[in-house]
Amino acid sequence: MPLFRRPSSAPLWRDRSTLVLVGVLILGIIALAFLPLYYTNFTPQSDGTMRVYPVSDVLFHIAIANELTHTVPPQAPVFAGHPLSYHYGMDLAVAMFARATGLNTRDLTVRFVPTLFVTLSMLSVFCFSRKWLRSEYFGALVVFLVFFGSDFSFVPGLLLGEKGDWSLRYFSAPAVVTLFYFNPILPALGVLFAGLFCLDRYVHERSWAWLFLAALLFVALVEIKTLMAGQLMCSLGVAAVVYLIFFSNTDLLKIGACTAIAAIPLVSWVLLKNESGGRIVVKFEPWLYVSHAMQTLGLNDRFNGPVGFAVVALPIYFFGCLGLRVIGVPSILAAIIRPKPDGAVRFMLGIFVVIGVVIALAYTFTPEGWTFRYNPVSSTFLVQSEYVAWLFVVEVFQTLYNWATRRGMYPALAAGGIIAITGVLSLPSTVQHFLVWRDPGRFFGAGKPWGKQLLTYDPQTLAAMEFLQKDAHPGDVVLCNDIMSAPILALTKCRVPLGYFSSGLVARSDYTRRETAEKRFWNDWRLGKVQDDLMQEAKVRYVVVSKQTDSVAATMPTQLSKVFENSELAVFKVDPKR
C-alpha cells in the first residue's frame, strides 16, 4: 500500500494519517502554550499581582470584545467618540461566548477562543487540502506548512548575526507571526478554506446547497478579515469571467454573483465606516518592501539603478520572502497561463496568489495623512497569498514522491527526504521567532524601571481597575496616562480618548488634534487646572491619576470628585451636569 494514500476501505482509526493530523493539531496548541501572549497572559499570582504580556494587539482585541458585549456596532474603544472602522467578526465571537458563558473577555481572548480558532482553522485547511491532493498525509503536510512554514529570513539572520526576530526584520511578510499574533487572519483562514471546500464540491456536484454555503462563507470574510475577502472576490471575479468567455463555464459566475449580492450590505457598511472613521487611502507606492529589505540587508546602495534593481534586488526579495514556496511558482503560473476546462478552482487560486503579491508590492493602505515606513495592511495581502501558495508546493512534493516510489525508492525513505527538506528550509525562522517572543523582557524591558510595571499589574492597579469595573457603566470614557490605558482596556469595559492603534483607525488630523488636547490637559493638570475641551469632546467620565507622575491638587474643580484612592492611584469622577 502506498504510504501517502489510504484505501477507502481502511477504517479511519487504523490510518496513521489521522495520528499525523492530530500531531499537527497538538503542535498548534503547544505553540499557544509556549508563547506568553496566550495561556499565561493575565494570570493572577499568589502575591496579589497579575502577570501580563501587554502586546498592543491583545489589548486592542480585548477592548473591542468588551465593547461588543454592550454595543453593536461598536465604537472605537481606543479613540472614544469615533465609530470603529475595523472588522470585528473575530471579537464578536468572543463577546458572544462571554455573554453566553459568563466568562470574562480576557480569558476568552487569550485562552479559549484562540484554541478553538487554531483547531477549526487547521481542520478546515486539512479538509480542503485532502480533497485537493487526494491524500491525507499530504493534506496534513499542507496544514503544517501553512501554520509553521516560514521564509528564508534565517539566511541573512545567521549571516549577519541578527538577534531580533528574523521574520519581522527582513522581508515584511511574516506569515507565521501573523497567525500567532491575535490577528483576525487566523479565523479568516479557516473560513477561507471552508469556503474553498464548498466551492470545490459545488463545481463537481452542482448542488445548490454547496453554492449557498460557499457564498455564505465568502461573505462572512468581509466582517472577519476584509482584506482577505477583497482578495478572494477579485480572484473569483477574474476567474469567473475567464471561464465564462473561454469555456462557457458558469459555475464560478454563479458563486461570484451570489457572493456579490449578499456582500453588498456589508461592503457598503465598511465603506461608510471608512468615510466616517479611518478614511483609509490607497496609494500607488511600488517596491517599498523591496527597498526596505535591501536596506536591512545592507544592499541599498548597490542596486539603485533599474537594471540592478530588476536583476538582483527584486529576485532576492522574492526568493527570500517566499522561501520554500518558491518551488510552487511554476505550478502557479502554469495554472494561470494554461487553464483547463475542469480547473476553475485551480485557476482562481493561482490568481489569488498573484493578486496578493501584486497588491502588496505596488500599493499602500494608510489612514488619511499618515505615512508609515512599514505598512502592515499591504503585507497582509502577501501573507494571504503565501498561505494558499503552500498548496502548489505540496503538489510538487507529491509529484516528487510518486516519481521516487515508481522508480523503486522505499516509500518511507522518500517521505523522510520530503520531511527533511521541509524542516531545514521552512522551520528555522519559525523556531527563532517563538524563542525570541518567549522572552518578554526583550520587548518590554523587564530590566528597565518601567518594565516591571508593564509586565506585572500590582495590587494597587488591580484595585483601581476593580473599582472602575464596578462603578463605571460599559462604554464610559476614562482619561489616563499611556501606562494606565493598558489595564483599563484589558480589565474594564471602559473606553479611552487615545490608545493603542488609534493612529491606524483615524485620519492624522483627528489623531493629532486629540493628541494635542490630551497633552494640554495633563500639562494644565500639573499646574492645578482642568482643561475642559478634551473632556467635552471625548465625553470623559473618569480621570485616573498616577501619584508617581502626576500631582493631585489639594482642591479640585467642582466638576470633579475623588471617588477612589490608594497609595499609587487616584480616580476622579466627572459630573456631566457641570
XYZ file of C-alpha atoms in Angstrom:
578
model
C 0.000 0.000 0.000
C 1.444 3.435 -0.923
C 2.401 5.410 2.117
C 0.555 8.568 1.155
C -2.733 7.082 0.016
C -5.303 5.328 2.214
C -7.687 2.775 0.693
C -11.288 3.810 1.160
C -11.999 0.504 2.922
C -9.466 1.117 5.698
C -11.043 2.235 8.980
C -10.112 5.791 9.881
C -8.795 4.803 13.309
C -6.317 2.407 11.701
C -4.949 5.047 9.330
C -1.729 6.609 10.580
C -2.525 9.834 8.728
C -5.065 10.542 11.470
C -2.257 10.441 14.014
C -0.209 12.804 11.863
C -3.094 15.276 11.708
C -3.646 15.012 15.462
C 0.072 15.650 15.954
C -0.113 18.849 13.908
C -3.171 19.985 15.880
C -1.350 19.337 19.154
C 1.642 21.269 17.854
C -0.624 24.258 17.254
C -1.903 24.072 20.833
C 1.664 23.743 22.135
C 2.584 26.914 20.240
C -0.201 28.776 22.063
C 1.005 27.408 25.388
C 4.618 28.293 24.606
C 4.005 31.921 23.639
C 3.451 34.203 26.659
C 0.806 36.142 24.720
C -1.749 33.395 25.266
C -2.363 30.933 28.107
C -0.159 32.523 30.765
C -1.249 36.079 29.974
C -3.407 37.966 32.504
C -2.934 35.329 35.193
C -3.265 36.222 38.919
C -0.216 35.492 41.071
C -0.010 34.344 44.676
C 1.339 37.728 45.826
C -1.786 39.556 44.640
C -0.284 40.806 41.367
C -1.280 39.873 37.827
C 1.167 38.636 35.217
C 0.607 40.382 31.880
C 2.117 40.488 28.433
C 0.502 43.699 27.172
C 1.056 43.402 23.422
C -0.937 46.117 21.681
C -2.884 43.619 19.546
C -4.024 41.736 22.652
C -5.270 44.873 24.365
C -6.938 46.112 21.190
C -8.969 42.957 20.639
C -9.924 42.579 24.301
C -11.178 46.180 24.205
C -13.228 45.521 21.058
C -14.720 42.372 22.591
C -15.619 44.347 25.730
C -17.227 46.959 23.524
C -19.285 44.353 21.686
C -20.739 42.989 24.911
C -22.789 46.172 25.220
C -22.742 47.995 21.849
C -23.307 46.787 18.276
C -21.991 48.273 16.047
C -19.114 49.167 18.356
C -17.411 52.464 18.934
C -13.617 52.694 18.800
C -12.601 51.838 22.390
C -9.147 53.367 21.831
C -10.464 56.609 20.303
C -13.617 57.466 22.201
C -16.332 59.152 20.188
C -15.464 57.627 16.798
C -17.044 54.586 15.160
C -14.833 51.524 14.860
C -13.602 51.308 11.264
C -12.239 47.787 11.662
C -13.645 44.304 11.053
C -14.767 42.721 14.295
C -16.052 39.264 13.391
C -13.368 37.559 15.487
C -14.100 39.751 18.505
C -17.844 39.268 18.092
C -17.300 35.553 18.690
C -15.511 36.394 21.970
C -18.323 38.730 23.018
C -20.974 36.108 22.240
C -19.158 33.464 24.275
C -18.754 35.972 27.117
C -22.487 36.700 27.202
C -23.414 33.012 26.898
C -20.949 31.537 29.398
C -20.278 34.358 31.852
C -16.527 34.095 31.257
C -14.593 37.340 31.027
C -13.311 38.520 27.671
C -9.664 38.247 28.774
C -9.841 34.502 29.371
C -11.741 34.014 26.144
C -9.398 36.192 24.081
C -6.078 34.771 25.267
C -7.037 31.191 26.134
C -10.274 29.589 24.993
C -11.126 31.233 21.661
C -7.577 31.044 20.187
C -7.588 27.312 20.922
C -10.900 26.994 19.118
C -9.739 29.077 16.146
C -6.449 27.214 15.735
C -8.197 23.840 15.829
C -11.009 24.760 13.452
C -8.716 26.553 11.008
C -6.300 23.625 10.899
C -9.150 21.198 10.278
C -10.563 23.471 7.579
C -7.225 23.671 5.784
C -6.880 19.898 6.067
C -10.330 19.138 4.633
C -9.746 21.206 1.505
C -6.127 20.098 1.078
C -7.035 16.428 1.446
C -9.655 16.757 -1.293
C -7.340 18.839 -3.457
C -4.411 16.413 -3.202
C -6.430 13.203 -2.656
C -4.098 12.294 0.192
C -4.488 12.553 3.942
C -0.742 12.640 4.552
C -0.042 15.428 2.093
C -3.144 17.232 3.361
C -1.651 17.169 6.853
C 1.629 18.447 5.403
C -0.212 21.451 3.947
C -1.647 22.217 7.384
C 1.794 22.022 8.954
C 3.366 24.323 6.363
C 0.528 26.863 6.390
C 0.851 27.285 10.152
C 4.579 26.776 10.663
C 6.307 27.218 7.310
C 8.320 30.422 7.167
C 10.563 32.279 4.739
C 14.322 32.359 4.148
C 14.926 35.198 6.620
C 17.090 32.799 8.623
C 19.779 33.048 5.915
C 20.585 36.756 6.446
C 19.748 36.345 10.128
C 22.515 33.798 10.593
C 24.985 35.506 8.264
C 24.539 38.945 9.829
C 24.200 37.726 13.422
C 20.805 39.359 13.910
C 19.462 38.909 17.457
C 15.964 40.262 16.790
C 13.079 38.459 15.145
C 14.289 37.433 11.676
C 10.749 37.068 10.316
C 9.889 40.653 11.226
C 13.271 42.123 10.398
C 13.928 41.371 6.747
C 11.068 40.676 4.320
C 7.995 42.277 5.953
C 5.655 39.328 5.297
C 5.835 37.164 8.443
C 3.172 34.516 7.790
C 3.704 32.527 10.998
C 3.983 35.665 13.126
C 0.657 36.917 11.771
C -1.197 33.678 12.546
C 0.019 33.588 16.146
C -0.310 37.299 16.932
C -4.020 37.876 17.667
C -4.768 38.723 14.058
C -8.243 38.058 12.592
C -6.441 36.290 9.779
C -6.444 33.140 11.958
C -10.221 32.542 11.918
C -10.420 34.060 8.431
C -8.027 31.399 7.164
C -10.380 28.687 8.392
C -13.391 30.387 6.813
C -11.492 30.825 3.524
C -10.541 27.170 3.204
C -14.000 26.046 4.313
C -15.466 28.217 1.562
C -12.996 26.794 -0.959
C -14.020 23.284 0.087
C -17.698 24.121 -0.514
C -16.815 25.790 -3.813
C -14.913 22.744 -4.992
C -17.794 20.464 -4.016
C -20.236 22.669 -5.908
C -18.091 22.653 -9.054
C -18.058 18.840 -9.045
C -21.582 18.118 -7.778
C -23.649 21.152 -8.906
C -25.561 21.105 -5.641
C -27.245 24.369 -4.667
C -26.563 23.601 -1.026
C -22.812 23.790 -1.660
C -23.277 27.012 -3.637
C -25.182 28.578 -0.758
C -22.587 27.510 1.823
C -19.670 28.745 -0.307
C -21.284 32.153 -0.838
C -22.206 32.411 2.852
C -18.649 31.711 3.994
C -17.130 34.101 1.460
C -19.475 36.871 2.587
C -18.594 36.194 6.236
C -14.977 37.032 5.397
C -15.973 40.684 4.890
C -16.528 41.129 8.620
C -13.791 38.731 9.754
C -10.914 39.884 7.520
C -11.928 42.496 4.968
C -8.636 42.341 3.073
C -8.900 38.589 2.579
C -12.469 38.982 1.377
C -11.377 41.620 -1.122
C -8.529 39.475 -2.435
C -10.829 36.467 -2.745
C -13.604 38.377 -4.528
C -11.132 39.878 -7.004
C -9.699 36.471 -7.874
C -13.167 34.918 -8.006
C -14.390 37.660 -10.340
C -11.426 37.312 -12.708
C -11.720 33.529 -12.800
C -15.483 33.687 -13.383
C -15.088 35.985 -16.395
C -12.240 33.947 -17.901
C -14.080 30.635 -17.608
C -17.287 32.131 -18.938
C -15.546 33.533 -22.025
C -13.186 30.682 -22.869
C -15.041 27.605 -21.592
C -18.686 28.757 -21.279
C -18.477 27.622 -17.663
C -20.872 29.492 -15.365
C -20.035 27.744 -12.075
C -17.749 30.464 -10.714
C -20.035 33.142 -12.132
C -22.944 31.810 -10.065
C -20.830 31.708 -6.928
C -19.454 35.182 -7.622
C -22.895 36.651 -8.284
C -24.405 35.165 -5.127
C -21.444 36.341 -3.073
C -21.540 39.853 -4.532
C -25.278 40.284 -3.965
C -25.111 39.030 -0.394
C -21.987 41.093 0.354
C -23.416 44.440 -0.802
C -24.826 45.429 2.627
C -21.610 44.531 4.460
C -19.328 46.157 1.884
C -21.468 49.315 1.920
C -21.247 49.393 5.702
C -17.452 49.012 5.569
C -17.177 51.909 3.113
C -19.463 54.044 5.254
C -17.404 53.364 8.378
C -14.248 54.217 6.461
C -15.647 57.583 5.411
C -16.718 58.496 8.939
C -13.801 56.889 10.751
C -10.390 55.896 9.490
C -10.635 57.275 5.951
C -8.186 54.696 4.604
C -6.393 55.917 1.488
C -4.941 53.622 -1.181
C -1.708 54.907 -2.732
C 0.388 53.589 -5.590
C 3.817 53.283 -3.952
C 5.618 50.347 -5.569
C 8.535 48.356 -4.192
C 8.562 49.783 -0.654
C 9.065 46.329 0.838
C 11.835 45.536 -1.619
C 13.648 48.760 -0.747
C 13.194 48.072 2.961
C 14.620 44.560 2.550
C 17.654 45.851 0.643
C 18.271 48.411 3.366
C 18.086 45.875 6.203
C 20.363 43.547 4.242
C 22.880 46.363 3.765
C 22.490 46.332 -0.038
C 20.528 49.540 -0.571
C 23.455 51.458 -2.132
C 24.499 48.720 -4.554
C 21.376 48.225 -6.649
C 19.846 51.666 -7.018
C 19.742 51.523 -10.812
C 16.801 49.985 -12.679
C 18.903 47.121 -14.060
C 20.400 46.174 -10.712
C 17.001 46.507 -9.054
C 15.252 44.249 -11.587
C 18.045 41.691 -11.936
C 19.277 41.450 -8.333
C 17.150 43.269 -5.738
C 13.745 42.022 -6.855
C 14.778 38.340 -7.184
C 16.491 38.467 -3.764
C 13.319 39.787 -2.192
C 11.026 37.276 -3.886
C 13.288 34.343 -3.129
C 13.806 35.384 0.482
C 10.179 36.310 1.115
C 8.618 33.231 -0.468
C 11.147 30.808 0.971
C 10.359 27.198 0.145
C 7.169 28.395 -1.538
C 9.301 29.433 -4.494
C 9.214 25.865 -5.824
C 5.459 26.198 -6.313
C 5.742 29.302 -8.515
C 5.963 27.327 -11.819
C 2.768 25.429 -10.930
C 1.011 28.670 -10.004
C 1.978 30.332 -13.282
C 1.041 27.217 -15.267
C -2.403 27.192 -13.635
C -2.938 30.786 -14.808
C -1.328 30.674 -18.245
C -2.736 27.283 -19.280
C -6.172 26.998 -17.644
C -8.011 23.712 -18.135
C -11.763 23.266 -18.595
C -12.027 21.362 -15.318
C -9.519 23.541 -13.448
C -11.643 26.550 -12.494
C -10.805 26.412 -8.790
C -7.139 25.873 -9.561
C -7.099 28.887 -11.859
C -8.835 31.002 -9.213
C -6.293 30.030 -6.539
C -3.418 30.895 -8.879
C -4.973 34.321 -9.449
C -5.454 34.682 -5.676
C -1.739 34.185 -5.060
C -0.611 36.544 -7.830
C -3.099 39.304 -6.964
C -1.925 39.332 -3.360
C 1.724 39.699 -4.364
C 0.969 42.490 -6.847
C -1.172 44.491 -4.415
C 1.339 44.150 -1.575
C 4.282 45.319 -3.653
C 2.505 48.088 -5.540
C 0.105 49.776 -3.096
C -0.065 51.074 0.448
C -3.147 51.409 2.652
C -2.985 54.093 5.332
C -5.406 56.408 7.149
C -5.590 59.818 5.549
C -2.491 61.938 6.172
C -0.319 59.117 7.544
C 2.865 57.691 6.048
C 4.313 54.533 7.566
C 7.685 53.041 6.755
C 6.248 49.577 7.256
C 2.665 49.128 6.087
C 1.137 46.078 7.794
C -2.066 46.359 5.769
C -0.280 45.881 2.454
C 1.793 42.998 3.782
C -1.425 41.182 4.698
C -2.157 40.577 1.014
C 1.234 38.948 0.561
C 0.806 36.831 3.686
C -2.583 35.602 2.462
C -1.017 34.598 -0.849
C 1.701 32.701 0.993
C -0.835 30.535 2.804
C -2.545 29.458 -0.419
C 0.781 29.012 -2.236
C 1.624 26.068 0.047
C -0.994 24.009 -1.826
C 1.059 24.219 -5.003
C 4.287 23.494 -3.112
C 2.918 20.300 -1.600
C 1.689 19.294 -5.060
C 5.314 19.416 -6.175
C 6.304 17.279 -3.183
C 3.574 14.812 -4.039
C 4.793 14.585 -7.624
C 8.380 14.001 -6.450
C 7.217 11.337 -4.016
C 5.252 9.474 -6.665
C 8.181 9.735 -9.096
C 10.599 8.343 -6.493
C 8.388 5.442 -5.433
C 7.685 4.449 -9.035
C 11.415 4.075 -9.533
C 11.792 1.702 -6.630
C 12.638 4.044 -3.748
C 11.294 2.837 -0.442
C 8.228 4.995 0.419
C 9.443 5.768 3.939
C 12.774 6.986 2.551
C 11.062 9.247 0.016
C 8.769 10.633 2.727
C 11.752 11.179 5.016
C 13.520 13.189 2.329
C 10.479 15.432 1.880
C 10.195 15.949 5.637
C 13.908 16.772 5.892
C 13.720 19.342 3.094
C 10.642 20.888 4.649
C 12.218 21.124 8.109
C 15.573 22.517 7.034
C 14.199 25.164 4.661
C 10.945 26.274 6.284
C 11.330 25.966 10.065
C 14.458 27.874 11.247
C 12.831 31.317 11.163
C 9.709 29.942 12.843
C 11.648 28.354 15.686
C 13.698 31.521 16.164
C 10.526 33.623 16.259
C 8.997 31.518 19.020
C 12.212 31.589 21.040
C 12.532 35.366 20.715
C 8.953 36.010 21.760
C 9.283 33.629 24.678
C 11.329 36.319 26.446
C 9.021 39.228 27.421
C 11.906 41.364 28.621
C 13.269 41.588 25.090
C 10.321 43.748 24.071
C 9.108 45.266 27.319
C 12.382 45.908 29.086
C 11.932 43.829 32.214
C 15.247 45.162 33.466
C 14.244 48.812 32.981
C 12.467 50.958 35.584
C 9.159 50.856 33.702
C 9.460 47.245 32.530
C 8.227 45.667 35.767
C 5.146 47.870 35.743
C 4.308 46.808 32.177
C 4.793 43.097 32.834
C 3.029 42.998 36.219
C -0.081 44.772 37.481
C 0.388 45.427 41.184
C -2.433 45.192 43.758
C -2.973 48.970 43.695
C -3.572 48.959 39.948
C -5.866 45.939 40.184
C -7.848 47.587 42.991
C -8.384 50.716 40.897
C -9.490 48.630 37.922
C -11.873 46.637 40.100
C -13.422 49.887 41.295
C -13.909 51.119 37.727
C -15.361 47.792 36.656
C -17.996 48.095 39.404
C -18.647 51.830 39.383
C -18.421 52.705 35.673
C -21.032 51.912 33.074
C -19.911 49.991 29.967
C -18.592 52.472 27.444
C -17.684 55.206 29.943
C -14.564 57.125 28.915
C -11.532 57.122 31.227
C -8.757 59.679 30.780
C -5.373 58.383 31.940
C -1.683 58.300 31.071
C -0.205 55.905 28.499
C 0.790 53.207 31.003
C -2.627 53.061 32.665
C -4.530 52.749 29.391
C -3.416 49.113 29.087
C -5.069 47.821 32.317
C -8.149 49.983 31.679
C -8.692 48.434 28.250
C -7.959 44.901 29.467
C -9.672 44.854 32.860
C -12.696 47.142 32.411
C -15.326 47.856 29.766
C -14.348 51.496 29.517
C -13.006 53.453 26.565
C -10.009 55.785 26.423
C -9.639 59.023 24.438
C -6.366 57.883 22.855
C -4.832 54.414 22.917
C -3.274 51.513 21.040
C -3.765 51.539 17.259
C -5.513 54.909 17.361
C -3.246 56.121 14.569
C -4.437 53.249 12.367
C -8.130 53.933 12.930
C -8.495 57.652 12.280
C -7.124 60.282 9.944
C -3.965 62.053 11.006
C -5.747 65.379 11.538
C -8.147 63.787 14.040
C -5.335 61.967 15.816
C -3.043 64.980 16.165
C -5.884 67.154 17.432
C -6.798 64.599 20.098
C -3.131 64.013 20.981
C -2.517 67.740 21.391
C -5.613 68.127 23.535
C -4.522 65.275 25.805
C -1.033 66.705 26.263
C -2.525 70.098 27.066
C -4.846 68.520 29.632
C -2.004 66.874 31.559
C 0.186 69.992 31.377
C -2.651 72.067 32.835
C -3.405 69.354 35.387
C 0.125 69.545 36.776
C -0.435 73.282 37.193
C -3.621 72.673 39.170
C -6.004 73.435 36.291
C -8.543 71.305 34.413
C -8.811 71.627 30.648
C -12.459 71.180 29.637
C -12.060 70.886 25.854
C -10.866 67.287 25.785
C -13.310 66.222 28.484
C -16.227 67.584 26.494
C -15.069 66.285 23.117
C -14.367 62.732 24.324
C -17.159 62.799 26.936
C -14.736 61.857 29.712
C -16.436 60.326 32.748
C -13.395 59.368 34.880
C -9.856 60.656 35.293
C -7.229 58.228 36.624
C -4.151 59.917 38.070
C -0.833 58.300 38.929
C 0.584 59.852 42.078
C 4.097 58.977 40.952
C 3.967 61.003 37.727
C 1.057 63.436 38.140
C 0.419 65.588 41.169
C -3.000 65.708 42.801
C -4.113 69.182 43.791
C -5.420 69.723 47.312
C -8.603 71.292 45.938
C -10.269 70.174 42.730
C -12.792 71.940 40.492
C -16.431 71.325 41.302
C -16.981 69.133 38.228
C -14.529 66.539 39.616
C -14.947 64.471 42.756
C -12.482 61.954 44.105
C -14.159 58.546 44.271
C -11.202 56.210 44.785
C -7.678 56.484 46.131
C -4.825 54.245 47.231
C -1.077 54.685 47.628
C -0.439 54.846 43.855
C -3.601 55.965 42.078
C -6.496 58.332 42.444
C -9.729 58.169 40.463
C -11.859 61.268 39.878
C -15.403 61.187 38.564
C -16.711 63.895 36.274
C -20.118 65.399 36.898
C -21.574 65.780 33.382
C -24.068 68.400 34.571
C -21.189 70.724 35.451
